[in-house]
XYZ file of C-alpha atoms in Angstrom:
195
model
C -16.280 -1.418 19.625
C -18.538 0.900 17.610
C -18.445 3.493 20.422
C -14.644 3.322 20.547
C -14.492 3.886 16.788
C -16.768 6.924 16.991
C -14.752 8.295 19.914
C -11.511 7.905 17.956
C -12.876 9.644 14.876
C -14.261 12.431 17.085
C -10.750 12.943 18.506
C -9.342 13.231 14.986
C -12.069 15.725 14.042
C -11.303 17.766 17.170
C -7.596 17.790 16.254
C -8.429 18.984 12.742
C -10.669 21.730 14.155
C -7.940 22.930 16.552
C -5.341 23.081 13.798
C -7.399 24.270 10.835
C -6.892 27.993 11.427
C -3.076 27.705 11.496
C -2.061 24.321 10.089
C 1.589 23.338 9.917
C 2.945 24.680 6.603
C 3.053 22.071 3.808
C 1.162 19.538 5.935
C -1.648 17.533 4.378
C -4.109 19.658 6.325
C -2.570 22.895 5.024
C -2.498 21.673 1.418
C -6.126 20.519 1.498
C -7.260 23.749 3.153
C -5.361 25.829 0.562
C -6.937 23.753 -2.244
C -10.375 24.671 -0.909
C -11.552 21.138 -0.200
C -14.836 20.955 1.695
C -14.547 20.024 5.376
C -16.056 16.565 4.915
C -13.383 15.783 2.290
C -10.604 17.145 4.506
C -11.791 15.032 7.447
C -12.123 11.898 5.299
C -8.690 12.387 3.716
C -6.917 12.972 7.032
C -8.497 9.779 8.403
C -7.450 7.916 5.260
C -3.865 9.158 5.692
C -3.820 7.937 9.301
C -5.313 4.571 8.379
C -3.081 4.062 5.334
C -0.036 5.144 7.292
C -0.471 2.364 9.815
C -2.445 -0.495 8.245
C -0.722 -1.022 4.895
C 2.869 -0.681 6.203
C 2.081 -3.045 9.105
C 0.600 -5.612 6.729
C 3.418 -5.192 4.201
C 6.112 -5.692 6.851
C 4.503 -8.906 8.107
C 3.668 -10.046 4.579
C 7.143 -9.443 3.182
C 8.724 -11.285 6.117
C 6.289 -14.173 5.528
C 7.119 -14.162 1.787
C 10.849 -14.359 2.479
C 10.427 -17.110 5.062
C 8.272 -19.163 2.687
C 10.657 -18.511 -0.228
C 14.102 -19.244 1.266
C 15.755 -18.900 -2.151
C 14.623 -15.272 -2.194
C 15.969 -14.678 1.307
C 19.265 -16.228 0.176
C 19.298 -13.865 -2.835
C 19.018 -10.893 -0.470
C 21.671 -12.234 1.890
C 24.008 -12.987 -1.055
C 23.575 -9.497 -2.513
C 21.692 -10.625 -5.648
C 18.641 -8.658 -4.484
C 17.932 -5.974 -1.902
C 15.232 -5.475 0.692
C 13.931 -2.690 -1.590
C 13.626 -5.225 -4.435
C 11.901 -7.600 -2.036
C 9.387 -5.029 -0.852
C 8.644 -3.886 -4.430
C 8.023 -7.483 -5.473
C 5.872 -8.188 -2.427
C 3.793 -5.049 -3.126
C 3.345 -6.241 -6.725
C 2.580 -9.826 -5.706
C 0.197 -8.881 -2.860
C -0.877 -5.311 -3.667
C -1.392 -3.365 -0.403
C -4.702 -2.040 -1.735
C -6.366 -4.720 -3.845
C -8.939 -2.433 -5.414
C -10.229 1.095 -5.290
C -13.615 2.512 -6.340
C -13.800 5.436 -8.743
C -16.531 7.459 -10.420
C -16.378 7.783 -14.218
C -15.885 11.427 -15.239
C -16.492 11.212 -18.997
C -17.924 8.894 -21.630
C -15.538 6.128 -22.681
C -15.611 2.694 -24.256
C -13.030 0.047 -23.380
C -13.079 -3.393 -24.994
C -16.670 -2.841 -26.103
C -17.888 -1.795 -22.650
C -19.369 1.705 -22.469
C -18.945 3.940 -19.437
C -20.966 7.072 -18.716
C -20.278 9.933 -16.320
C -21.354 8.942 -12.826
C -20.851 5.198 -13.354
C -18.973 3.484 -10.529
C -15.980 1.333 -11.444
C -13.329 -0.476 -9.454
C -9.627 -0.360 -10.266
C -8.277 -3.805 -9.466
C -4.667 -3.057 -8.502
C -4.084 -6.629 -7.368
C -5.161 -7.933 -10.763
C -3.161 -5.346 -12.706
C -0.020 -6.188 -10.743
C -0.371 -9.824 -11.847
C -1.131 -9.061 -15.484
C 0.659 -11.656 -17.634
C 0.994 -9.056 -20.401
C 3.433 -7.178 -18.147
C 4.917 -9.831 -15.856
C 6.291 -13.256 -16.701
C 4.945 -15.897 -14.310
C 3.007 -13.186 -12.433
C 1.769 -15.473 -9.650
C 5.308 -16.318 -8.572
C 7.201 -14.321 -5.949
C 10.538 -13.338 -7.534
C 12.725 -10.730 -5.818
C 14.862 -10.371 -8.954
C 11.864 -9.301 -11.066
C 11.652 -5.837 -12.646
C 8.562 -4.419 -10.917
C 8.566 -1.046 -12.678
C 5.249 -1.754 -14.480
C 3.456 -2.511 -11.188
C 0.841 -0.056 -9.943
C 0.924 -1.250 -6.335
C 0.708 2.344 -5.104
C -1.738 3.595 -7.725
C -0.901 6.039 -10.494
C -1.367 9.627 -11.599
C -3.264 11.909 -9.216
C -4.188 8.876 -7.105
C -0.586 7.767 -6.526
C -0.059 7.024 -2.837
C 1.375 10.067 -1.079
C 3.065 7.768 1.434
C 4.807 5.445 -1.054
C 8.309 6.846 -0.467
C 7.870 6.754 3.312
C 6.561 3.186 3.140
C 9.541 2.066 1.054
C 11.932 3.671 3.529
C 10.228 2.321 6.651
C 9.870 -1.193 5.265
C 12.930 -1.714 3.036
C 15.480 0.382 4.914
C 14.396 -0.197 8.499
C 11.893 -2.960 9.284
C 13.141 -5.771 7.043
C 16.857 -5.333 7.843
C 16.049 -5.136 11.564
C 13.925 -8.275 11.420
C 16.410 -10.412 9.508
C 19.635 -9.039 10.963
C 18.602 -8.889 14.627
C 16.056 -11.675 15.096
C 18.358 -14.635 14.824
C 16.590 -17.832 13.890
C 13.433 -16.058 12.709
C 11.162 -18.755 11.309
C 7.536 -19.781 10.889
C 6.019 -22.509 13.049
C 2.931 -24.665 12.727
C 0.877 -24.839 9.568
C 2.204 -22.179 7.222
C -0.425 -20.758 4.846
C 0.747 -20.506 1.269
């Protein structure tokens, strides 16, 4: 398995090398090259884009379907027009954040709630925790497709906002969920259903 992983990353690196001199205009590769990122950062970011473009949407599609099947009142709300698949996906991404946490390096001195941070300290942003913050969401541990999810940071924020958020919403809310529930008649869970 390790050899297959190294072979796959080598193929990605070879693709980057072939396309670096004349990257497709406005592509991620072109933007990073224009910004002057070092090669190791370009390679890491391209691999992150590939990984994030397949893993999180795959998990969110399956997870949102599971959430609707284990919350039939929510599925009824979508079918009755009281909520949309976009509402459902936004709530699922708040309820089960696609990226639970992300490491960061502190850039400047700061003190938050009596805890001091110095440049170079490593911290973790806990997106999953923030998306269930009771100060922003009533009954945050409940799945509610009618909830206003605007305060959620499921896709990050600021310069670290997910570049694929709009594509994910489109793929999941406009394509995958409608296809699953409109064309897979009798879709249901069997056996012991985790909850």
